XYZ file of C-alpha atoms in Angstrom:
183
model
C 17.618 -105.583 32.706
C 15.120 -103.180 31.142
C 15.242 -99.552 32.261
C 12.210 -97.584 33.477
C 11.403 -96.149 30.012
C 11.305 -99.557 28.358
C 9.025 -100.844 31.124
C 6.710 -97.821 30.694
C 6.543 -98.318 26.928
C 5.733 -101.957 27.415
C 3.048 -101.211 29.999
C 1.500 -98.439 27.864
C 1.465 -100.719 24.800
C -0.619 -103.080 26.952
C -3.072 -100.235 27.762
C -1.909 -99.853 31.359
C -3.681 -96.712 32.572
C -1.348 -96.249 35.541
C 1.680 -96.192 33.220
C -0.102 -93.724 30.954
C -0.851 -91.520 33.974
C 2.831 -91.557 34.950
C 3.812 -90.414 31.431
C 1.054 -87.832 31.392
C 2.065 -86.306 34.740
C 5.743 -86.351 33.795
C 5.386 -84.685 30.382
C 2.162 -82.657 30.367
C 3.479 -79.344 31.724
C 6.772 -79.355 29.782
C 4.858 -80.218 26.576
C 2.420 -77.355 27.225
C 5.386 -74.990 27.592
C 6.878 -76.379 24.386
C 3.594 -75.959 22.472
C 3.131 -72.461 23.862
C 6.461 -71.420 22.298
C 4.897 -72.118 18.894
C 1.415 -70.818 19.529
C 1.910 -68.096 22.136
C -1.528 -69.011 23.476
C -1.717 -71.049 26.697
C -5.231 -72.443 26.145
C -4.467 -73.564 22.575
C -1.174 -75.100 23.718
C -2.972 -77.103 26.421
C -5.622 -78.263 23.938
C -2.954 -79.454 21.526
C -1.075 -81.347 24.230
C -4.313 -82.984 25.386
C -5.088 -83.908 21.775
C -1.610 -85.447 21.423
C -2.107 -87.506 24.591
C -5.502 -88.736 23.383
C -3.976 -89.846 20.069
C -1.025 -91.332 21.940
C -3.402 -93.441 24.047
C -5.453 -94.466 21.011
C -2.318 -95.580 19.130
C -0.252 -96.815 22.064
C -0.478 -100.447 20.964
C 1.357 -99.581 17.752
C 4.272 -97.794 19.433
C 7.556 -99.546 18.761
C 8.891 -101.284 21.905
C 12.183 -99.413 21.690
C 10.579 -95.978 21.196
C 11.392 -92.971 23.277
C 8.093 -91.774 24.689
C 9.530 -88.316 25.263
C 10.720 -87.995 21.642
C 7.434 -89.356 20.345
C 5.384 -86.861 22.384
C 7.574 -83.847 21.546
C 7.563 -84.725 17.839
C 3.761 -85.144 17.954
C 3.283 -81.799 19.716
C 5.666 -80.141 17.249
C 3.792 -81.511 14.212
C 0.364 -80.769 15.679
C 1.402 -77.180 16.459
C 2.685 -76.678 12.910
C -0.544 -78.090 11.469
C -2.547 -75.855 13.775
C -0.565 -72.775 12.692
C -1.058 -73.739 9.046
C -4.784 -74.139 9.667
C -4.939 -70.718 11.350
C -3.176 -69.103 8.381
C -5.583 -70.729 5.934
C -8.528 -69.640 8.074
C -7.194 -66.080 8.361
C -6.542 -65.880 4.623
C -10.051 -67.125 3.919
C -11.518 -64.704 6.462
C -9.616 -61.846 4.820
C -10.786 -62.988 1.376
C -14.394 -63.102 2.569
C -14.132 -59.646 4.148
C -12.698 -58.118 0.963
C -15.319 -59.909 -1.130
C -18.144 -58.747 1.146
C -16.829 -55.195 1.153
C -16.538 -55.170 -2.637
C -19.943 -56.739 -3.109
C -21.599 -54.413 -0.602
C -20.040 -51.424 -2.377
C -21.278 -52.815 -5.692
C -24.690 -53.501 -4.171
C -24.991 -49.991 -2.739
C -23.618 -48.473 -5.938
C -26.189 -50.458 -7.892
C -28.942 -49.351 -5.516
C -27.828 -45.733 -5.784
C -27.540 -46.022 -9.561
C -31.020 -47.502 -9.841
C -32.436 -44.812 -7.537
C -30.776 -42.112 -9.630
C -31.967 -43.741 -12.841
C -35.537 -43.793 -11.499
C -35.253 -40.107 -10.506
C -33.987 -39.229 -13.993
C -36.829 -41.099 -15.707
C -39.373 -39.585 -13.313
C -37.984 -36.125 -14.112
C -38.159 -36.820 -17.869
C -41.730 -38.134 -17.522
C -42.704 -34.905 -15.763
C -41.793 -32.851 -18.838
C -44.628 -31.591 -21.059
C -45.340 -34.138 -23.861
C -43.682 -32.287 -26.757
C -40.694 -31.259 -24.637
C -40.346 -34.889 -23.450
C -40.500 -36.205 -27.023
C -37.812 -33.762 -28.225
C -35.562 -34.568 -25.254
C -35.863 -38.341 -25.833
C -35.139 -37.997 -29.561
C -32.044 -35.965 -28.758
C -30.656 -37.888 -25.786
C -31.874 -41.457 -26.323
C -32.003 -41.661 -30.107
C -28.970 -39.444 -30.661
C -30.671 -37.222 -33.249
C -29.304 -33.748 -33.969
C -31.540 -30.706 -33.546
C -32.007 -30.361 -37.328
C -32.996 -34.033 -37.625
C -35.525 -33.647 -34.804
C -36.930 -30.496 -36.437
C -37.293 -32.305 -39.774
C -38.807 -35.385 -38.131
C -41.409 -33.402 -36.158
C -41.987 -30.693 -38.759
C -40.875 -27.957 -36.351
C -38.327 -25.175 -36.624
C -34.839 -25.699 -35.275
C -35.437 -22.704 -32.969
C -38.426 -24.524 -31.397
C -36.253 -27.574 -30.821
C -33.560 -25.419 -29.161
C -36.097 -23.692 -26.900
C -37.753 -27.008 -25.920
C -34.372 -28.620 -25.177
C -33.376 -25.598 -23.055
C -36.661 -25.925 -21.132
C -36.159 -29.691 -20.687
C -32.600 -29.268 -19.403
C -33.668 -26.499 -16.999
C -36.467 -28.667 -15.533
C -34.162 -31.673 -15.224
C -31.454 -29.608 -13.536
C -33.994 -28.371 -10.995
C -35.476 -31.813 -10.281
C -32.078 -33.530 -10.110
C -30.224 -30.753 -8.270
C -29.483 -33.016 -5.278
C -27.779 -35.525 -7.576
C -25.798 -33.122 -9.752
C -22.285 -32.172 -8.676
C -21.185 -28.829 -9.917
C -17.452 -28.258 -9.634
């Protein structure tokens, strides 16, 4: 004579909703408690158990006649919980990666913005210099020429070059005071 479990398996394999309801009522709460031990989150545990029961019903025709429903359900909940935990870890790692990436990129973006603002201020300050002073400053700082080379190139005395560079640096220091850190 078949015992109750064998009869339930047989009935469930034949899509008997009453048999499924018996199994559901018998195992739902204990399975939720079991899932909660893994997840430590009651709502997630209940969702996983419901998901397991849905899959159980969808695949009930393929359950072996001699299967233990209890073992099948607990194993399914166990595996689903582990997959869920794995998914959460992947999601958290990705979220952390995105946060670090966004933070780095926003720093780079703001650094770039600040650098471009400073660069514009520097060029504006240079453009505000008197023409000859501006020319001497650019030859010195952008072309890398020495004072003597600038003097020879422009046909001026080295003293004139020194005075003009001093004037240029003084004007630039004044105009860029907010951006210059003096330690």
